[in-house]
CSV table of C-alpha atoms in Angstrom, one decimal:
chain,number,residue,atom,x,y,z
A,11,UNK,CA,-0.8,19.7,8.0
A,12,UNK,CA,0.0,21.7,11.2
A,13,UNK,CA,2.2,24.6,12.1
A,14,UNK,CA,3.3,25.6,15.7
A,15,UNK,CA,4.1,29.3,15.9
A,16,UNK,CA,4.9,31.9,18.5
A,17,UNK,CA,3.9,35.4,17.6
A,18,UNK,CA,5.2,38.5,19.4
A,19,UNK,CA,2.4,41.0,19.3
A,20,UNK,CA,4.5,44.1,19.7
A,21,UNK,CA,8.0,42.9,18.7
A,22,UNK,CA,8.1,39.7,16.7
A,23,UNK,CA,6.6,37.4,14.2
A,24,UNK,CA,6.5,33.7,13.5
A,25,UNK,CA,9.7,32.1,14.9
A,26,UNK,CA,9.2,28.4,14.8
A,27,UNK,CA,7.7,25.8,12.5
A,28,UNK,CA,7.0,22.1,12.7
A,29,UNK,CA,7.6,20.5,9.3
A,30,UNK,CA,4.7,19.0,7.5
A,31,UNK,CA,4.5,15.2,6.9
A,32,UNK,CA,6.4,13.8,3.9
A,33,UNK,CA,4.9,15.0,0.6
A,34,UNK,CA,5.2,13.5,-2.9
A,35,UNK,CA,6.9,15.1,-5.9
A,36,UNK,CA,6.7,13.8,-9.5
A,37,UNK,CA,9.6,13.5,-12.0
A,38,UNK,CA,9.0,16.1,-14.7
A,39,UNK,CA,9.6,13.6,-17.5
A,40,UNK,CA,6.8,11.3,-16.4
A,41,UNK,CA,3.0,11.4,-16.5
A,42,UNK,CA,1.5,13.7,-14.0
A,43,UNK,CA,-0.1,12.0,-11.0
A,44,UNK,CA,-2.3,13.4,-8.2
A,45,UNK,CA,-0.5,14.8,-5.2
A,46,UNK,CA,-1.8,16.6,-2.1
A,47,UNK,CA,-0.8,20.3,-1.9
A,48,UNK,CA,0.7,24.4,0.1
A,49,UNK,CA,-0.3,40.6,-3.8
A,50,UNK,CA,2.6,41.8,-2.1
A,51,UNK,CA,5.0,39.4,-0.6
A,52,UNK,CA,7.4,40.9,2.0
A,53,UNK,CA,8.6,37.4,2.8
A,54,UNK,CA,11.5,36.1,0.6
A,55,UNK,CA,12.1,32.4,-0.1
A,56,UNK,CA,15.5,31.2,-1.1
A,57,UNK,CA,16.8,27.7,-1.8
A,58,UNK,CA,20.3,26.4,-1.3
A,59,UNK,CA,21.3,23.0,-2.8
A,60,UNK,CA,23.5,21.0,-0.5
A,61,UNK,CA,23.8,17.7,-2.4
A,62,UNK,CA,22.4,16.4,-5.7
A,63,UNK,CA,22.3,12.8,-4.4
A,64,UNK,CA,23.3,9.6,-6.0
A,65,UNK,CA,22.7,8.7,-9.7
A,66,UNK,CA,20.4,8.2,-11.5
A,67,UNK,CA,19.4,11.9,-11.4
A,68,UNK,CA,16.0,13.1,-12.5
A,69,UNK,CA,14.3,16.5,-12.7
A,70,UNK,CA,11.4,16.8,-10.3
A,71,UNK,CA,8.3,18.9,-10.3
A,72,UNK,CA,5.1,19.1,-8.3
A,73,UNK,CA,1.9,17.8,-9.9
A,74,UNK,CA,-1.6,19.0,-8.7
A,75,UNK,CA,-5.2,17.8,-9.2
A,76,UNK,CA,-7.9,20.3,-10.1
A,77,UNK,CA,-10.6,20.3,-7.4
A,78,UNK,CA,-8.4,18.7,-4.7
A,79,UNK,CA,-9.1,20.0,-1.2
A,80,UNK,CA,-7.0,20.3,1.9
A,81,UNK,CA,-7.4,21.6,5.5
A,82,UNK,CA,-4.5,23.5,7.0
A,83,UNK,CA,-4.3,24.1,10.8
A,84,UNK,CA,-2.0,26.7,12.4
A,85,UNK,CA,-1.4,26.8,16.2
A,86,UNK,CA,0.0,30.0,17.6
A,87,UNK,CA,0.6,31.8,20.9
A,88,UNK,CA,0.8,35.6,21.5
A,89,UNK,CA,3.5,37.0,23.7
A,90,UNK,CA,2.1,40.1,25.3
A,91,UNK,CA,3.5,43.1,27.3
A,92,UNK,CA,7.0,42.9,25.8
A,93,UNK,CA,9.1,46.0,26.5
A,94,UNK,CA,11.6,47.5,24.1
A,95,UNK,CA,13.5,49.2,27.0
A,96,UNK,CA,14.0,46.3,29.4
A,97,UNK,CA,15.3,42.8,28.9
A,98,UNK,CA,13.8,41.8,32.2
A,99,UNK,CA,10.2,42.8,31.3
A,100,UNK,CA,7.8,40.0,32.0
A,101,UNK,CA,6.4,38.1,29.1
A,102,UNK,CA,2.9,36.8,29.3
A,103,UNK,CA,1.7,34.2,26.8
A,104,UNK,CA,-1.8,33.9,25.6
A,105,UNK,CA,-3.6,30.6,25.5
A,106,UNK,CA,-2.9,28.5,22.4
A,107,UNK,CA,-4.9,29.7,19.4
A,108,UNK,CA,-6.0,27.5,16.5
A,109,UNK,CA,-6.7,28.8,13.0
A,110,UNK,CA,-7.9,26.6,10.2
A,111,UNK,CA,-7.8,27.3,6.5
A,112,UNK,CA,-9.6,25.3,3.8
A,113,UNK,CA,-7.8,25.1,0.4
A,114,UNK,CA,-9.2,24.2,-3.0
A,115,UNK,CA,-7.2,23.8,-6.2
A,116,UNK,CA,-9.2,25.7,-8.8
A,117,UNK,CA,-7.0,25.6,-11.9
A,118,UNK,CA,-4.0,23.6,-13.1
A,119,UNK,CA,-2.3,25.2,-16.1
A,120,UNK,CA,-0.9,23.0,-18.9
A,121,UNK,CA,2.6,24.1,-18.1
A,122,UNK,CA,2.3,23.1,-14.4
A,123,UNK,CA,1.5,24.7,-11.1
A,124,UNK,CA,-1.9,25.3,-9.5
A,125,UNK,CA,-4.1,28.2,-8.7
A,126,UNK,CA,-5.5,27.7,-5.2
A,127,UNK,CA,-8.3,29.4,-3.3
A,128,UNK,CA,-8.5,29.5,0.5
A,129,UNK,CA,-10.8,30.5,3.3
A,130,UNK,CA,-10.2,30.9,7.0
A,131,UNK,CA,-12.8,28.5,8.3
A,132,UNK,CA,-12.2,28.8,12.1
A,133,UNK,CA,-10.1,30.8,14.6
A,134,UNK,CA,-10.5,30.2,18.3
A,135,UNK,CA,-8.7,29.8,21.6
A,136,UNK,CA,-8.0,26.2,22.6
A,137,UNK,CA,-10.9,24.8,24.4
A,138,UNK,CA,-9.1,23.5,27.5
A,139,UNK,CA,-7.2,26.8,27.8
A,140,UNK,CA,-10.1,29.1,28.0
A,141,UNK,CA,-10.5,31.1,31.2
A,142,UNK,CA,-13.4,33.5,32.1
A,143,UNK,CA,-11.4,36.7,31.7
A,144,UNK,CA,-12.0,39.9,29.8
A,145,UNK,CA,-8.7,39.4,27.9
A,146,UNK,CA,-9.6,35.9,26.6
A,147,UNK,CA,-13.1,37.2,25.7
A,148,UNK,CA,-11.5,40.1,23.8
A,149,UNK,CA,-9.1,37.7,22.0
A,150,UNK,CA,-12.0,35.4,21.0
A,151,UNK,CA,-13.7,38.5,19.5
A,152,UNK,CA,-10.6,39.4,17.6
A,153,UNK,CA,-10.3,35.9,16.1
A,154,UNK,CA,-13.9,35.7,15.1
A,155,UNK,CA,-13.5,38.9,13.1
A,156,UNK,CA,-11.3,37.0,10.5
A,157,UNK,CA,-13.4,33.9,10.1
A,158,UNK,CA,-14.6,33.6,6.6
A,159,UNK,CA,-11.7,35.7,5.2
A,160,UNK,CA,-11.0,34.5,1.6
A,161,UNK,CA,-7.7,34.4,-0.2
A,162,UNK,CA,-5.7,32.9,-3.0
A,163,UNK,CA,-2.2,32.0,-4.2
A,164,UNK,CA,-0.4,30.3,-7.0
A,165,UNK,CA,2.0,27.4,-6.6
A,166,UNK,CA,4.5,27.0,-9.3
A,167,UNK,CA,5.6,23.5,-10.6
A,168,UNK,CA,8.8,23.9,-8.6
A,169,UNK,CA,6.9,24.4,-5.4
A,170,UNK,CA,7.5,28.2,-5.0
A,171,UNK,CA,4.4,30.1,-3.9
A,172,UNK,CA,3.5,33.5,-5.2
A,173,UNK,CA,0.7,36.1,-5.4
A,174,UNK,CA,-0.5,35.3,-1.9
A,175,UNK,CA,-3.5,37.5,-1.1
A,176,UNK,CA,-6.1,37.7,1.7
A,177,UNK,CA,-9.2,39.8,1.4
A,178,UNK,CA,-9.6,41.0,5.0
A,179,UNK,CA,-13.1,42.2,5.8
A,180,UNK,CA,-13.5,45.8,7.0
A,181,UNK,CA,-14.7,44.4,10.3
A,182,UNK,CA,-11.4,42.5,10.9
A,183,UNK,CA,-9.9,43.6,14.3
A,184,UNK,CA,-6.3,44.5,15.0
A,185,UNK,CA,-5.0,41.2,16.4
A,186,UNK,CA,-7.0,39.3,13.8
A,187,UNK,CA,-5.3,41.3,11.1
A,188,UNK,CA,-1.9,40.5,12.6
A,189,UNK,CA,-2.7,36.8,12.6
A,190,UNK,CA,-3.5,36.9,8.9
A,191,UNK,CA,-0.6,39.2,7.8
A,192,UNK,CA,2.2,37.9,10.0
A,193,UNK,CA,1.3,34.2,10.5
A,194,UNK,CA,-1.0,32.9,7.8
A,195,UNK,CA,0.7,34.5,4.9
A,196,UNK,CA,4.2,33.2,5.8
A,197,UNK,CA,2.7,29.7,6.5
A,198,UNK,CA,1.1,29.7,3.0
A,199,UNK,CA,4.5,30.6,1.4
A,200,UNK,CA,5.9,27.2,2.5
A,201,UNK,CA,2.9,24.9,2.1
A,202,UNK,CA,4.8,23.0,-0.5
A,203,UNK,CA,8.5,22.5,-0.3
A,204,UNK,CA,10.3,24.2,-3.2
A,205,UNK,CA,12.4,21.9,-5.4
A,206,UNK,CA,15.8,22.6,-6.9
A,207,UNK,CA,16.0,23.4,-10.6
A,208,UNK,CA,18.5,20.6,-11.3
A,209,UNK,CA,18.2,16.8,-11.6
A,210,UNK,CA,18.3,15.0,-8.2
A,211,UNK,CA,18.9,11.5,-6.9
A,212,UNK,CA,18.3,9.6,-3.7
A,213,UNK,CA,20.0,11.4,-0.8
A,214,UNK,CA,19.7,14.8,-2.3
A,215,UNK,CA,19.4,17.6,0.3
A,216,UNK,CA,18.6,21.2,0.1
A,217,UNK,CA,17.7,24.1,2.5
A,218,UNK,CA,14.9,26.5,2.0
A,219,UNK,CA,15.1,29.8,3.9
A,220,UNK,CA,12.3,32.2,4.5
A,221,UNK,CA,13.1,35.8,5.4
A,222,UNK,CA,10.3,37.5,7.4
A,223,UNK,CA,10.3,41.3,7.4
A,224,UNK,CA,7.3,42.3,9.5
A,225,UNK,CA,7.0,43.2,12.3
A,226,UNK,CA,10.5,42.0,13.1
A,227,UNK,CA,13.2,40.7,10.7
A,228,UNK,CA,13.8,37.0,11.3
A,229,UNK,CA,14.7,34.0,9.2
A,230,UNK,CA,13.4,30.5,9.2
A,231,UNK,CA,15.1,27.5,7.6
A,232,UNK,CA,13.8,24.0,6.6
A,233,UNK,CA,16.0,21.2,5.3
A,234,UNK,CA,14.6,18.7,2.8
A,235,UNK,CA,15.9,15.3,1.7
A,236,UNK,CA,14.9,13.1,-1.3
A,237,UNK,CA,14.4,9.7,0.3
A,238,UNK,CA,12.7,7.7,-2.4
A,239,UNK,CA,12.6,7.9,-6.2
A,240,UNK,CA,10.5,5.3,-8.0
A,241,UNK,CA,8.6,5.4,-11.3
A,242,UNK,CA,6.6,8.7,-11.2
A,243,UNK,CA,6.8,9.2,-7.4
A,244,UNK,CA,9.4,10.8,-5.2
A,245,UNK,CA,9.2,11.2,-1.4
A,246,UNK,CA,10.6,14.3,0.2
A,247,UNK,CA,11.0,14.5,4.0
């Protein structure tokens, strides 16, 4: 799963996202089957149902497997030297930055959902974008300061994520902290597409909106469609 994000160091936050590949949901009334999975939470997630689709309609929920593992990759770019006083101020973009997180499902409660642990496994400037400059060397140092950062979150059976926490080390530097708080946290909030709380059929569509509050108030939206519903499996794109 990969996210493309632009982060404004002084003014903005995550402002674009590439949707993950199609995932698999499981009808609530059927036997659970394995499926790959997605503190204080300033980001708000809301869901708007557009269409319930064609009959037959069935209630859906996500099913998780204890011990399952997944690697999440986030790509981002910093926009530096942005001025609050001039619209014509030059904007300089940093080289592409890659951050990887390893996720492990540690517990699956009987009533559904999953407790997930994570760890930032790598954070670096894209290899073919590196230049021998003091700014790039400083950025590499900032990124290295967050490698190894642990965290956790809970995914509810309906796909909503809550209790997202990262335990930043005391040695984490400023830009590294911004990456964790303003990029990784919002990315975790939509690792799994939330599902409507009503029965759905083929062709059902809904919109999930994420309101980001720090450091700049912006809103991201993702549209989902139920494209297949067969036995215990459902494909959402």
